[in-house]
mmCIF file of C-alpha atoms in Angstrom:
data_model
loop_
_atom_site.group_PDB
_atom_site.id
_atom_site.type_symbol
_atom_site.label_atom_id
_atom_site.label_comp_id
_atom_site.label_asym_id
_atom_site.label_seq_id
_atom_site.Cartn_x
_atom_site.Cartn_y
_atom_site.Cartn_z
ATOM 1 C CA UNK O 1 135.902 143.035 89.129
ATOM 2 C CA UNK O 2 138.242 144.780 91.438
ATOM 3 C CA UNK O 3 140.135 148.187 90.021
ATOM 4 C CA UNK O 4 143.822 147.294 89.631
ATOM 5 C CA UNK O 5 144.684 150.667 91.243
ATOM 6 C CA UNK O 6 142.221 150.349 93.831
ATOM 7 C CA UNK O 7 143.351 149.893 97.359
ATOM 8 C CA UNK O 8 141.293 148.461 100.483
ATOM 9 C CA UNK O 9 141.707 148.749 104.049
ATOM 10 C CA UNK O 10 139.637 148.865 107.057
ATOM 11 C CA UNK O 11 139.791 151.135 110.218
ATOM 12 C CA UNK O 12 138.326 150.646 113.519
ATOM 13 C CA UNK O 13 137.268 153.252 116.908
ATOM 14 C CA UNK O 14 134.891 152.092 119.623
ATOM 15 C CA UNK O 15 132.241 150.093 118.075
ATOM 16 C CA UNK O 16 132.417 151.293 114.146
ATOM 17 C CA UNK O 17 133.820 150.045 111.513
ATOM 18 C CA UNK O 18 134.863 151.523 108.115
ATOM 19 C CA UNK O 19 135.551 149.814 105.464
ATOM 20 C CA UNK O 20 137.755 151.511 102.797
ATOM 21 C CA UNK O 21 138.514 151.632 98.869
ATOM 22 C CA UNK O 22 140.639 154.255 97.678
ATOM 23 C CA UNK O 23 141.703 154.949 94.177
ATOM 24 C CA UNK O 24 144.018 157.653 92.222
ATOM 25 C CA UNK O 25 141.314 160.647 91.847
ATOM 26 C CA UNK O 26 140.516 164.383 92.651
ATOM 27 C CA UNK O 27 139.580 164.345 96.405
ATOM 28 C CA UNK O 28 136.316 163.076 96.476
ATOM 29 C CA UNK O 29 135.058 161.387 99.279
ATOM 30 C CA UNK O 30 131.512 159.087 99.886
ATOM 31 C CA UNK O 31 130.351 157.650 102.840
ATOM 32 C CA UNK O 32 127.566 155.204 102.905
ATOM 33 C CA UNK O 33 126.741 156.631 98.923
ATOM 34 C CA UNK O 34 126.497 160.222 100.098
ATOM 35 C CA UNK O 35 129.316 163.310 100.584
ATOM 36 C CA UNK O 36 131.412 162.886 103.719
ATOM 37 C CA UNK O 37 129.888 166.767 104.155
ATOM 38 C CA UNK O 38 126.388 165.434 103.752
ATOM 39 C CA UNK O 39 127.088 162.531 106.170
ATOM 40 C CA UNK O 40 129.077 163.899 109.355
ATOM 41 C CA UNK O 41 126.926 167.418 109.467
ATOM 42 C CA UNK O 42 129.334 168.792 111.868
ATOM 43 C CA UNK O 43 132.803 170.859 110.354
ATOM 44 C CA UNK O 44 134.508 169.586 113.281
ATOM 45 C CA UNK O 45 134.447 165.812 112.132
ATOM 46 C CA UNK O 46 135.024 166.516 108.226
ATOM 47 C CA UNK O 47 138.290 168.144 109.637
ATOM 48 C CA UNK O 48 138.922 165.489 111.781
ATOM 49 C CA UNK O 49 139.156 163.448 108.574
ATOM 50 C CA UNK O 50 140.442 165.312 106.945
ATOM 51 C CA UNK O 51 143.603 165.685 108.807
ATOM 52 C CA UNK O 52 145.113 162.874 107.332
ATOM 53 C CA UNK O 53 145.597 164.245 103.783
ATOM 54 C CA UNK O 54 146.956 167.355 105.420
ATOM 55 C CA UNK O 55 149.824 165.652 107.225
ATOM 56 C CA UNK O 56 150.608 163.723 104.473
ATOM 57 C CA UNK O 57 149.952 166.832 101.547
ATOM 58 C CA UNK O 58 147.598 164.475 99.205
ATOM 59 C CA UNK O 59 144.707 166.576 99.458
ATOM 60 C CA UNK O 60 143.010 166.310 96.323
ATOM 61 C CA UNK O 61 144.677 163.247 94.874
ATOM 62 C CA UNK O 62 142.543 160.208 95.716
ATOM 63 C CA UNK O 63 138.993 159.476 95.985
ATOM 64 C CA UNK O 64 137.278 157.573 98.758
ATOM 65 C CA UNK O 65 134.818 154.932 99.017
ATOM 66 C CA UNK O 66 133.463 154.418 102.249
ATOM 67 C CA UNK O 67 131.413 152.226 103.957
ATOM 68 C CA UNK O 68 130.883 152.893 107.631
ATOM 69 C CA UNK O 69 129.135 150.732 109.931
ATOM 70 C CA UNK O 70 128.139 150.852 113.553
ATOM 71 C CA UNK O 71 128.763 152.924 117.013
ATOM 72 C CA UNK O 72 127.821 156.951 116.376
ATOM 73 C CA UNK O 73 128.970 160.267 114.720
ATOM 74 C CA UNK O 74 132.255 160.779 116.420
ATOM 75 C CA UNK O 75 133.372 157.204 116.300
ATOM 76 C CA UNK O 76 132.291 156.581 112.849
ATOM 77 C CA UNK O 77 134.546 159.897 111.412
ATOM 78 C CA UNK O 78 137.327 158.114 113.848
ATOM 79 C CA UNK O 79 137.009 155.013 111.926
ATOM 80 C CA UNK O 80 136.915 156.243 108.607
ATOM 81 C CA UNK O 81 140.592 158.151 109.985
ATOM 82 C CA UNK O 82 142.295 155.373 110.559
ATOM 83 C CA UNK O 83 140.943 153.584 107.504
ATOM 84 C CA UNK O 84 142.064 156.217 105.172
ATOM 85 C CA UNK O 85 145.703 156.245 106.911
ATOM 86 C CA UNK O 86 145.779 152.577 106.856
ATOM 87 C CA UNK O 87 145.163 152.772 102.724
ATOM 88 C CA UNK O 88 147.462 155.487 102.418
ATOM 89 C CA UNK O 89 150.266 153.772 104.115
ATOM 90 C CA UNK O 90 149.738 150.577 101.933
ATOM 91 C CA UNK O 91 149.771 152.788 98.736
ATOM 92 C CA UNK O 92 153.331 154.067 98.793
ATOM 93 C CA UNK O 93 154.441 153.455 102.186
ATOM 94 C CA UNK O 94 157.840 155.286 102.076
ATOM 95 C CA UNK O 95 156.426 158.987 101.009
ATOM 96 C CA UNK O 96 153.657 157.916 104.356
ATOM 97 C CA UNK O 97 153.987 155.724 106.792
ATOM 98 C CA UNK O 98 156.464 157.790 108.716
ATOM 99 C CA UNK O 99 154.454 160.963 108.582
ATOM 100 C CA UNK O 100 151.189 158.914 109.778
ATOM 101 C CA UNK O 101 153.514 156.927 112.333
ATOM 102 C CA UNK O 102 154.633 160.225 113.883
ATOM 103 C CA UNK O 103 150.888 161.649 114.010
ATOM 104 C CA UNK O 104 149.281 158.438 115.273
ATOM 105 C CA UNK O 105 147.005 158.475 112.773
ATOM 106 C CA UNK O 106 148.350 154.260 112.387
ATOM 107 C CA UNK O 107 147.131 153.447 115.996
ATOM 108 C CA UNK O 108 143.860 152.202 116.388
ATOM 109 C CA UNK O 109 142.415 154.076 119.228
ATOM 110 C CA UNK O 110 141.466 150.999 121.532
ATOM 111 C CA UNK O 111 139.405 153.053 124.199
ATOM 112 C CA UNK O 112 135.430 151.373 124.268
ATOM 113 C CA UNK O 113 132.657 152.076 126.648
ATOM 114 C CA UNK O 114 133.560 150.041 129.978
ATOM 115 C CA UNK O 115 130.179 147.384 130.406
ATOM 116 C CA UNK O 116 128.007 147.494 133.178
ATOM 117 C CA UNK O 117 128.942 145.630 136.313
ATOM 118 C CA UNK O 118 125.804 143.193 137.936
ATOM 119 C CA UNK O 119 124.532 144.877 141.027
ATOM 120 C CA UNK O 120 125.575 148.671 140.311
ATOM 121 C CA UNK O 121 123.559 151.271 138.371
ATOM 122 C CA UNK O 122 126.602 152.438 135.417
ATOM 123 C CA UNK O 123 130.176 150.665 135.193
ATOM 124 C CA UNK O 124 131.944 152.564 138.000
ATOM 125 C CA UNK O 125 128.630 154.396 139.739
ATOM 126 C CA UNK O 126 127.755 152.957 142.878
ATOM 127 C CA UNK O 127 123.922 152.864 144.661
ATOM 128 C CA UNK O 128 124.184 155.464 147.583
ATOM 129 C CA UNK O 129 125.564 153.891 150.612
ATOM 130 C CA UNK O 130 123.780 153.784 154.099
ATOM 131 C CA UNK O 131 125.370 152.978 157.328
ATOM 132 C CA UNK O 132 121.657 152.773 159.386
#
């Protein structure tokens, strides 16, 4: 039975995926059943996520379920981003949205790894050429 105050949303970069449940709390945040400082080692990408209760000063009044799937580190703190500003936007969308908007913290960051073209080593790398 879903919490009545409980809201979902899901946030995308490169190939992960994060889905997210957020509810009225103390600033708590899981990923995958562990700390978000357990999870992403690095300071850099807990800040990175942590940017988005900064610009919108409600740091320490939700908690966050996460569960991130797919790509790597960097794209997977990315996701959870745009997930959390997604939920925060749907739960009072007036004191948000525009502060997100302005931050582009909304966007989905639609850059992916460009595939491999057929008869080339990488997607843009060509084999050496030889004139003789």
């Amino acid at each position: 039975m879903a919490n009545t105050n409980e809201i979902c949303a899901v946030g995308r970069r490169k190939c992960a995926v994060a889905r997210v449940r957020m509810t009225p709390g103390t600033g708590i945040i899981m990923v995958n059943g562990q700390k978000m400082e357990d999870y992403f080692k690095s300071d850099a990408l807990c800040g990175f996520v942590g940017q988005v209760f900064k610009v919108t000063e409600a740091e320490g009044k939700f908690d966050v379920k996460a569960n991130l799937d797919g790509g790597g580190m960097a794209g997977q703190a990315g996701a959870l981003r745009h997930g959390i500003a997604r939920a925060l936007a749907e739960c009072d969308g007036d004191l948000y949205h525009a502060k997100l908007k302005e931050n582009g913290m909304l966007t989905r960051d639609a850059r992916v790894k460009e595939r491999k073209k057929p008869g080339q080593p990488g997607a843009r790398r060509r084999f050496q050429f030889s004139k003789r």
